[in-house]
Amino acid sequence: DDLIATGGTALAGFDLVDSLGATVYEFAAMITLPFLDGVGKIHAYKEGKFKDVTCFTMVDDSSIGPEMGKDPAEGTPRVVPAGEVAKYAEAADRKL
């Protein structure tokens, strides 16, 4: 998956795999939103049915703070050239 938010999409996939008679051993996603506790919900689902499934992410969860969830400053383009990142980061009150 690309993102673990509440864990719902992962659990739908886990249930599908389980219904086919296979076992889920590991799961990988690019990133998780730790404040939504999706991994915790995955492990608690159906009284811990998937509690032993290891969930890997590419991005360190501790690098995501509440300030990361806000919209970019007005006028910030969707794609920012690398050389202009500092300019837009200042406008958003973020430090690089």
Tab-separated table of N, CA, C and O in Angstrom:
chain	number	residue	atom	x	y	z
A	1	ASP	N	0.850	-1.179	0.000
A	1	ASP	CA	0.000	0.000	0.000
A	1	ASP	C	0.890	1.234	0.000
A	1	ASP	O	2.077	1.158	0.282
A	2	ASP	N	0.318	2.384	-0.292
A	2	ASP	CA	1.101	3.610	-0.265
A	2	ASP	C	1.061	4.282	1.100
A	2	ASP	O	2.027	4.875	1.540
A	3	LEU	N	-0.066	4.158	1.813
A	3	LEU	CA	-0.255	4.887	3.055
A	3	LEU	C	-1.087	4.067	4.025
A	3	LEU	O	-2.114	3.510	3.649
A	4	ILE	N	-0.640	4.002	5.272
A	4	ILE	CA	-1.467	3.403	6.322
A	4	ILE	C	-2.064	4.558	7.102
A	4	ILE	O	-1.346	5.299	7.775
A	5	ALA	N	-3.363	4.740	6.983
A	5	ALA	CA	-4.059	5.766	7.766
A	5	ALA	C	-4.766	5.054	8.920
A	5	ALA	O	-4.212	4.888	9.994
A	6	THR	N	-5.962	4.577	8.663
A	6	THR	CA	-6.706	3.849	9.703
A	6	THR	C	-6.502	2.339	9.609
A	6	THR	O	-6.966	1.610	10.471
A	7	GLY	N	-5.837	1.882	8.547
A	7	GLY	CA	-5.580	0.457	8.373
A	7	GLY	C	-6.663	-0.283	7.601
A	7	GLY	O	-6.537	-1.474	7.338
A	8	GLY	N	-7.734	0.407	7.223
A	8	GLY	CA	-8.868	-0.231	6.560
A	8	GLY	C	-8.537	-0.913	5.242
A	8	GLY	O	-8.975	-2.043	4.993
A	9	THR	N	-7.768	-0.258	4.389
A	9	THR	CA	-7.420	-0.855	3.096
A	9	THR	C	-6.535	-2.079	3.291
A	9	THR	O	-6.727	-3.117	2.648
A	10	ALA	N	-5.580	-1.972	4.201
A	10	ALA	CA	-4.715	-3.117	4.491
A	10	ALA	C	-5.542	-4.287	5.006
A	10	ALA	O	-5.355	-5.433	4.571
A	11	LEU	N	-6.459	-4.014	5.916
A	11	LEU	CA	-7.278	-5.084	6.481
A	11	LEU	C	-8.166	-5.739	5.430
A	11	LEU	O	-8.373	-6.955	5.466
A	12	ALA	N	-8.670	-4.963	4.490
A	12	ALA	CA	-9.466	-5.548	3.406
A	12	ALA	C	-8.605	-6.525	2.601
A	12	ALA	O	-9.050	-7.626	2.256
A	13	GLY	N	-7.357	-6.131	2.332
A	13	GLY	CA	-6.443	-7.019	1.629
A	13	GLY	C	-6.089	-8.249	2.450
A	13	GLY	O	-6.038	-9.368	1.933
A	14	PHE	N	-5.868	-8.044	3.751
A	14	PHE	CA	-5.551	-9.174	4.638
A	14	PHE	C	-6.704	-10.170	4.652
A	14	PHE	O	-6.496	-11.378	4.589
A	15	ASP	N	-7.932	-9.663	4.753
A	15	ASP	CA	-9.103	-10.547	4.764
A	15	ASP	C	-9.238	-11.308	3.444
A	15	ASP	O	-9.609	-12.481	3.433
A	16	LEU	N	-8.937	-10.638	2.338
A	16	LEU	CA	-8.994	-11.305	1.033
A	16	LEU	C	-7.968	-12.443	0.971
A	16	LEU	O	-8.301	-13.565	0.572
A	17	VAL	N	-6.749	-12.161	1.378
A	17	VAL	CA	-5.704	-13.188	1.395
A	17	VAL	C	-6.130	-14.345	2.294
A	17	VAL	O	-6.011	-15.516	1.936
A	18	ASP	N	-6.664	-14.011	3.476
A	18	ASP	CA	-7.106	-15.023	4.434
A	18	ASP	C	-8.239	-15.877	3.859
A	18	ASP	O	-8.259	-17.094	4.038
A	19	SER	N	-9.158	-15.237	3.136
A	19	SER	CA	-10.289	-15.979	2.564
A	19	SER	C	-9.850	-16.967	1.487
A	19	SER	O	-10.546	-17.931	1.190
A	20	LEU	N	-8.692	-16.733	0.908
A	20	LEU	CA	-8.141	-17.635	-0.105
A	20	LEU	C	-7.322	-18.757	0.514
A	20	LEU	O	-6.754	-19.586	-0.187
A	21	GLY	N	-7.223	-18.751	1.855
A	21	GLY	CA	-6.504	-19.802	2.551
A	21	GLY	C	-5.026	-19.534	2.745
A	21	GLY	O	-4.294	-20.404	3.205
A	22	ALA	N	-4.593	-18.336	2.399
A	22	ALA	CA	-3.176	-17.988	2.572
A	22	ALA	C	-2.996	-17.226	3.886
A	22	ALA	O	-3.961	-16.825	4.521
A	23	THR	N	-1.749	-17.020	4.264
A	23	THR	CA	-1.427	-16.333	5.507
A	23	THR	C	-0.644	-15.065	5.207
A	23	THR	O	0.287	-15.084	4.395
A	24	VAL	N	-1.007	-13.977	5.869
A	24	VAL	CA	-0.270	-12.717	5.740
A	24	VAL	C	0.833	-12.728	6.792
A	24	VAL	O	0.568	-12.884	7.978
A	25	TYR	N	2.081	-12.572	6.339
A	25	TYR	CA	3.213	-12.549	7.261
A	25	TYR	C	3.776	-11.148	7.444
A	25	TYR	O	4.244	-10.799	8.526
A	26	GLU	N	3.778	-10.369	6.363
A	26	GLU	CA	4.355	-9.033	6.395
A	26	GLU	C	3.521	-8.099	5.549
A	26	GLU	O	2.801	-8.528	4.642
A	27	PHE	N	3.657	-6.816	5.825
A	27	PHE	CA	2.945	-5.791	5.075
A	27	PHE	C	3.875	-4.592	4.946
A	27	PHE	O	4.583	-4.251	5.897
A	28	ALA	N	3.886	-3.951	3.791
A	28	ALA	CA	4.738	-2.776	3.581
A	28	ALA	C	3.925	-1.628	3.001
A	28	ALA	O	3.011	-1.835	2.208
A	29	ALA	N	4.266	-0.444	3.420
A	29	ALA	CA	3.650	0.779	2.907
A	29	ALA	C	4.745	1.844	2.834
A	29	ALA	O	5.794	1.715	3.472
A	30	MET	N	4.502	2.872	2.079
A	30	MET	CA	5.478	3.952	1.985
A	30	MET	C	5.542	4.745	3.289
A	30	MET	O	6.605	5.121	3.745
A	31	ILE	N	4.371	4.985	3.886
A	31	ILE	CA	4.309	5.868	5.050
A	31	ILE	C	3.086	5.520	5.891
A	31	ILE	O	2.135	4.935	5.381
A	32	THR	N	3.112	5.859	7.138
A	32	THR	CA	1.945	5.721	8.001
A	32	THR	C	1.696	7.056	8.693
A	32	THR	O	2.632	7.832	8.893
A	33	LEU	N	0.457	7.326	8.995
A	33	LEU	CA	0.108	8.511	9.764
A	33	LEU	C	-0.048	8.066	11.212
A	33	LEU	O	-1.092	7.544	11.594
A	34	PRO	N	0.997	8.235	12.018
A	34	PRO	CA	1.009	7.645	13.357
A	34	PRO	C	-0.131	8.117	14.258
A	34	PRO	O	-0.606	7.365	15.104
A	35	PHE	N	-0.601	9.336	14.066
A	35	PHE	CA	-1.670	9.858	14.926
A	35	PHE	C	-3.017	9.183	14.666
A	35	PHE	O	-3.934	9.316	15.466
A	36	LEU	N	-3.154	8.407	13.583
A	36	LEU	CA	-4.388	7.659	13.317
A	36	LEU	C	-4.283	6.209	13.791
A	36	LEU	O	-5.258	5.474	13.759
A	37	ASP	N	-3.106	5.790	14.213
A	37	ASP	CA	-2.860	4.466	14.788
A	37	ASP	C	-3.342	3.311	13.915
A	37	ASP	O	-3.899	2.334	14.396
A	38	GLY	N	-3.104	3.419	12.607
A	38	GLY	CA	-3.513	2.353	11.696
A	38	GLY	C	-2.862	1.015	11.990
A	38	GLY	O	-3.512	-0.029	11.940
A	39	VAL	N	-1.569	1.024	12.341
A	39	VAL	CA	-0.884	-0.235	12.641
A	39	VAL	C	-1.488	-0.857	13.897
A	39	VAL	O	-1.726	-2.070	13.949
A	40	GLY	N	-1.777	-0.049	14.892
A	40	GLY	CA	-2.429	-0.553	16.099
A	40	GLY	C	-3.787	-1.164	15.806
A	40	GLY	O	-4.150	-2.210	16.361
A	41	LYS	N	-4.533	-0.521	14.900
A	41	LYS	CA	-5.856	-1.039	14.523
A	41	LYS	C	-5.731	-2.349	13.744
A	41	LYS	O	-6.559	-3.254	13.903
A	42	ILE	N	-4.699	-2.444	12.919
A	42	ILE	CA	-4.453	-3.695	12.187
A	42	ILE	C	-4.182	-4.826	13.181
A	42	ILE	O	-4.743	-5.911	13.073
A	43	HIS	N	-3.345	-4.551	14.158
A	43	HIS	CA	-2.985	-5.586	15.136
A	43	HIS	C	-4.133	-5.935	16.078
A	43	HIS	O	-4.185	-7.058	16.587
A	44	ALA	N	-5.064	-5.010	16.312
A	44	ALA	CA	-6.195	-5.260	17.223
A	44	ALA	C	-7.412	-5.866	16.513
A	44	ALA	O	-8.317	-6.376	17.163
A	45	TYR	N	-7.432	-5.826	15.193
A	45	TYR	CA	-8.576	-6.268	14.386
A	45	TYR	C	-8.988	-7.702	14.722
A	45	TYR	O	-8.140	-8.594	14.837
A	46	LYS	N	-10.282	-7.906	14.861
A	46	LYS	CA	-10.854	-9.232	15.142
A	46	LYS	C	-10.091	-9.964	16.243
A	46	LYS	O	-9.611	-11.080	16.054
A	47	GLU	N	-9.990	-9.283	17.368
A	47	GLU	CA	-9.330	-9.846	18.553
A	47	GLU	C	-7.885	-10.288	18.287
A	47	GLU	O	-7.421	-11.303	18.798
A	48	GLY	N	-7.182	-9.512	17.461
A	48	GLY	CA	-5.769	-9.782	17.222
A	48	GLY	C	-5.467	-10.781	16.130
A	48	GLY	O	-4.375	-11.355	16.093
A	49	LYS	N	-6.406	-10.958	15.217
A	49	LYS	CA	-6.215	-11.941	14.133
A	49	LYS	C	-4.898	-11.709	13.375
A	49	LYS	O	-4.244	-12.665	12.963
A	50	PHE	N	-4.507	-10.440	13.199
A	50	PHE	CA	-3.286	-10.116	12.450
A	50	PHE	C	-2.225	-9.473	13.354
A	50	PHE	O	-1.372	-8.722	12.884
A	51	LYS	N	-2.259	-9.785	14.638
A	51	LYS	CA	-1.356	-9.153	15.603
A	51	LYS	C	0.119	-9.450	15.335
A	51	LYS	O	0.993	-8.685	15.723
A	52	ASP	N	0.406	-10.546	14.668
A	52	ASP	CA	1.802	-10.925	14.410
A	52	ASP	C	2.312	-10.482	13.049
A	52	ASP	O	3.460	-10.769	12.691
A	53	VAL	N	1.478	-9.769	12.285
A	53	VAL	CA	1.901	-9.285	10.971
A	53	VAL	C	2.802	-8.063	11.161
A	53	VAL	O	2.405	-7.063	11.758
A	54	THR	N	4.023	-8.169	10.684
A	54	THR	CA	4.961	-7.054	10.763
A	54	THR	C	4.590	-6.024	9.708
A	54	THR	O	4.360	-6.371	8.551
A	55	CYS	N	4.519	-4.748	10.106
A	55	CYS	CA	4.190	-3.653	9.186
A	55	CYS	C	5.429	-2.781	9.001
A	55	CYS	O	5.914	-2.169	9.956
A	56	PHE	N	5.936	-2.739	7.781
A	56	PHE	CA	7.115	-1.937	7.446
A	56	PHE	C	6.681	-0.649	6.753
A	56	PHE	O	5.717	-0.653	6.001
A	57	THR	N	7.416	0.433	6.984
A	57	THR	CA	7.200	1.669	6.228
A	57	THR	C	8.550	2.203	5.754
A	57	THR	O	9.577	1.972	6.399
A	58	MET	N	8.531	2.913	4.652
A	58	MET	CA	9.753	3.490	4.086
A	58	MET	C	10.136	4.788	4.796
A	58	MET	O	11.300	5.131	4.862
A	59	VAL	N	9.156	5.522	5.308
A	59	VAL	CA	9.404	6.800	5.971
A	59	VAL	C	9.295	6.592	7.480
A	59	VAL	O	8.355	5.970	7.957
A	60	ASP	N	10.245	7.118	8.219
A	60	ASP	CA	10.244	7.022	9.678
A	60	ASP	C	9.056	7.799	10.242
A	60	ASP	O	8.941	9.005	10.047
A	61	ASP	N	8.179	7.112	10.955
A	61	ASP	CA	6.979	7.733	11.507
A	61	ASP	C	7.281	8.928	12.396
A	61	ASP	O	6.527	9.887	12.433
A	62	SER	N	8.383	8.882	13.127
A	62	SER	CA	8.691	9.961	14.057
A	62	SER	C	9.053	11.261	13.340
A	62	SER	O	9.131	12.309	13.961
A	63	SER	N	9.247	11.204	12.030
A	63	SER	CA	9.565	12.419	11.278
A	63	SER	C	8.309	13.170	10.855
A	63	SER	O	8.389	14.225	10.247
A	64	ILE	N	7.134	12.640	11.201
A	64	ILE	CA	5.871	13.268	10.820
A	64	ILE	C	5.252	13.927	12.046
A	64	ILE	O	4.850	13.260	12.978
A	65	GLY	N	5.213	15.230	12.046
A	65	GLY	CA	4.606	15.957	13.161
A	65	GLY	C	3.274	16.544	12.765
A	65	GLY	O	2.900	16.540	11.583
A	66	PRO	N	2.532	17.071	13.723
A	66	PRO	CA	1.210	17.642	13.428
A	66	PRO	C	1.267	18.795	12.426
A	66	PRO	O	0.335	19.019	11.669
A	67	GLU	N	2.388	19.513	12.404
A	67	GLU	CA	2.525	20.633	11.469
A	67	GLU	C	2.590	20.162	10.024
A	67	GLU	O	2.362	20.940	9.096
A	68	MET	N	2.862	18.894	9.806
A	68	MET	CA	2.956	18.358	8.447
A	68	MET	C	1.582	18.141	7.822
A	68	MET	O	1.476	17.927	6.631
A	69	GLY	N	0.528	18.192	8.630
A	69	GLY	CA	-0.808	17.929	8.128
A	69	GLY	C	-1.548	19.152	7.634
A	69	GLY	O	-2.705	19.074	7.286
A	70	LYS	N	-0.874	20.293	7.587
A	70	LYS	CA	-1.580	21.492	7.143
A	70	LYS	C	-1.374	21.727	5.649
A	70	LYS	O	-0.439	21.209	5.046
A	71	ASP	N	-2.263	22.496	5.068
A	71	ASP	CA	-2.170	22.812	3.652
A	71	ASP	C	-0.969	23.723	3.403
A	71	ASP	O	-0.596	24.522	4.269
A	72	PRO	N	-0.391	23.648	2.208
A	72	PRO	CA	0.713	24.553	1.891
A	72	PRO	C	0.205	25.991	1.824
A	72	PRO	O	-0.982	26.241	1.663
A	73	ALA	N	1.140	26.919	1.957
A	73	ALA	CA	0.792	28.341	1.892
A	73	ALA	C	0.131	28.671	0.564
A	73	ALA	O	0.417	28.044	-0.466
A	74	GLU	N	-0.749	29.642	0.583
A	74	GLU	CA	-1.445	30.116	-0.624
A	74	GLU	C	-0.421	30.433	-1.716
A	74	GLU	O	0.599	31.067	-1.462
A	75	GLY	N	-0.654	29.927	-2.911
A	75	GLY	CA	0.225	30.195	-4.037
A	75	GLY	C	1.361	29.197	-4.211
A	75	GLY	O	2.127	29.314	-5.155
A	76	THR	N	1.480	28.233	-3.321
A	76	THR	CA	2.526	27.217	-3.458
A	76	THR	C	2.136	26.259	-4.575
A	76	THR	O	1.055	25.684	-4.543
A	77	PRO	N	2.995	26.095	-5.580
A	77	PRO	CA	2.668	25.165	-6.667
A	77	PRO	C	2.691	23.718	-6.187
A	77	PRO	O	3.302	23.401	-5.172
A	78	ARG	N	2.021	22.839	-6.921
A	78	ARG	CA	1.969	21.414	-6.558
A	78	ARG	C	3.346	20.761	-6.673
A	78	ARG	O	3.681	19.889	-5.912
A	79	VAL	N	4.130	21.182	-7.652
A	79	VAL	CA	5.478	20.664	-7.834
A	79	VAL	C	6.437	21.842	-7.704
A	79	VAL	O	6.277	22.849	-8.374
A	80	VAL	N	7.399	21.701	-6.808
A	80	VAL	CA	8.351	22.782	-6.553
A	80	VAL	C	9.736	22.318	-6.971
A	80	VAL	O	10.207	21.279	-6.495
A	81	PRO	N	10.396	23.076	-7.861
A	81	PRO	CA	11.765	22.713	-8.230
A	81	PRO	C	12.673	22.715	-6.996
A	81	PRO	O	12.502	23.541	-6.088
A	82	ALA	N	13.633	21.822	-6.958
A	82	ALA	CA	14.501	21.665	-5.786
A	82	ALA	C	15.150	22.985	-5.368
A	82	ALA	O	15.263	23.271	-4.181
A	83	GLY	N	15.530	23.787	-6.311
A	83	GLY	CA	16.190	25.059	-6.007
A	83	GLY	C	15.275	26.085	-5.352
A	83	GLY	O	15.745	27.086	-4.810
A	84	GLU	N	13.956	25.865	-5.393
A	84	GLU	CA	13.006	26.820	-4.827
A	84	GLU	C	12.338	26.343	-3.537
A	84	GLU	O	11.497	27.037	-2.978
A	85	VAL	N	12.717	25.176	-3.047
A	85	VAL	CA	12.081	24.606	-1.866
A	85	VAL	C	12.188	25.529	-0.658
A	85	VAL	O	11.215	25.755	0.061
A	86	ALA	N	13.373	26.090	-0.412
A	86	ALA	CA	13.575	26.952	0.761
A	86	ALA	C	12.623	28.138	0.737
A	86	ALA	O	12.068	28.525	1.774
A	87	LYS	N	12.400	28.720	-0.429
A	87	LYS	CA	11.499	29.871	-0.543
A	87	LYS	C	10.090	29.505	-0.088
A	87	LYS	O	9.466	30.228	0.694
A	88	TYR	N	9.589	28.374	-0.531
A	88	TYR	CA	8.235	27.962	-0.162
A	88	TYR	C	8.166	27.458	1.273
A	88	TYR	O	7.155	27.611	1.944
A	89	ALA	N	9.240	26.867	1.754
A	89	ALA	CA	9.273	26.395	3.146
A	89	ALA	C	9.190	27.591	4.089
A	89	ALA	O	8.482	27.547	5.092
A	90	GLU	N	9.877	28.676	3.775
A	90	GLU	CA	9.795	29.888	4.595
A	90	GLU	C	8.370	30.425	4.609
A	90	GLU	O	7.857	30.810	5.659
A	91	ALA	N	7.727	30.428	3.465
A	91	ALA	CA	6.362	30.955	3.368
A	91	ALA	C	5.409	30.124	4.201
A	91	ALA	O	4.419	30.624	4.704
A	92	ALA	N	5.708	28.849	4.381
A	92	ALA	CA	4.850	27.967	5.157
A	92	ALA	C	5.262	27.904	6.624
A	92	ALA	O	4.747	27.120	7.386
A	93	ASP	N	6.258	28.723	6.997
A	93	ASP	CA	6.726	28.754	8.393
A	93	ASP	C	7.395	27.453	8.801
A	93	ASP	O	7.301	27.034	9.951
A	94	ARG	N	8.027	26.780	7.868
A	94	ARG	CA	8.683	25.509	8.160
A	94	ARG	C	10.188	25.705	8.031
A	94	ARG	O	10.655	26.438	7.177
A	95	LYS	N	10.925	25.016	8.847
A	95	LYS	CA	12.390	25.041	8.762
A	95	LYS	C	12.867	23.757	8.120
A	95	LYS	O	12.386	22.694	8.432
A	96	LEU	N	13.834	23.882	7.225
A	96	LEU	CA	14.416	22.687	6.579
A	96	LEU	C	15.657	22.266	7.308
A	96	LEU	O	16.356	22.990	7.860
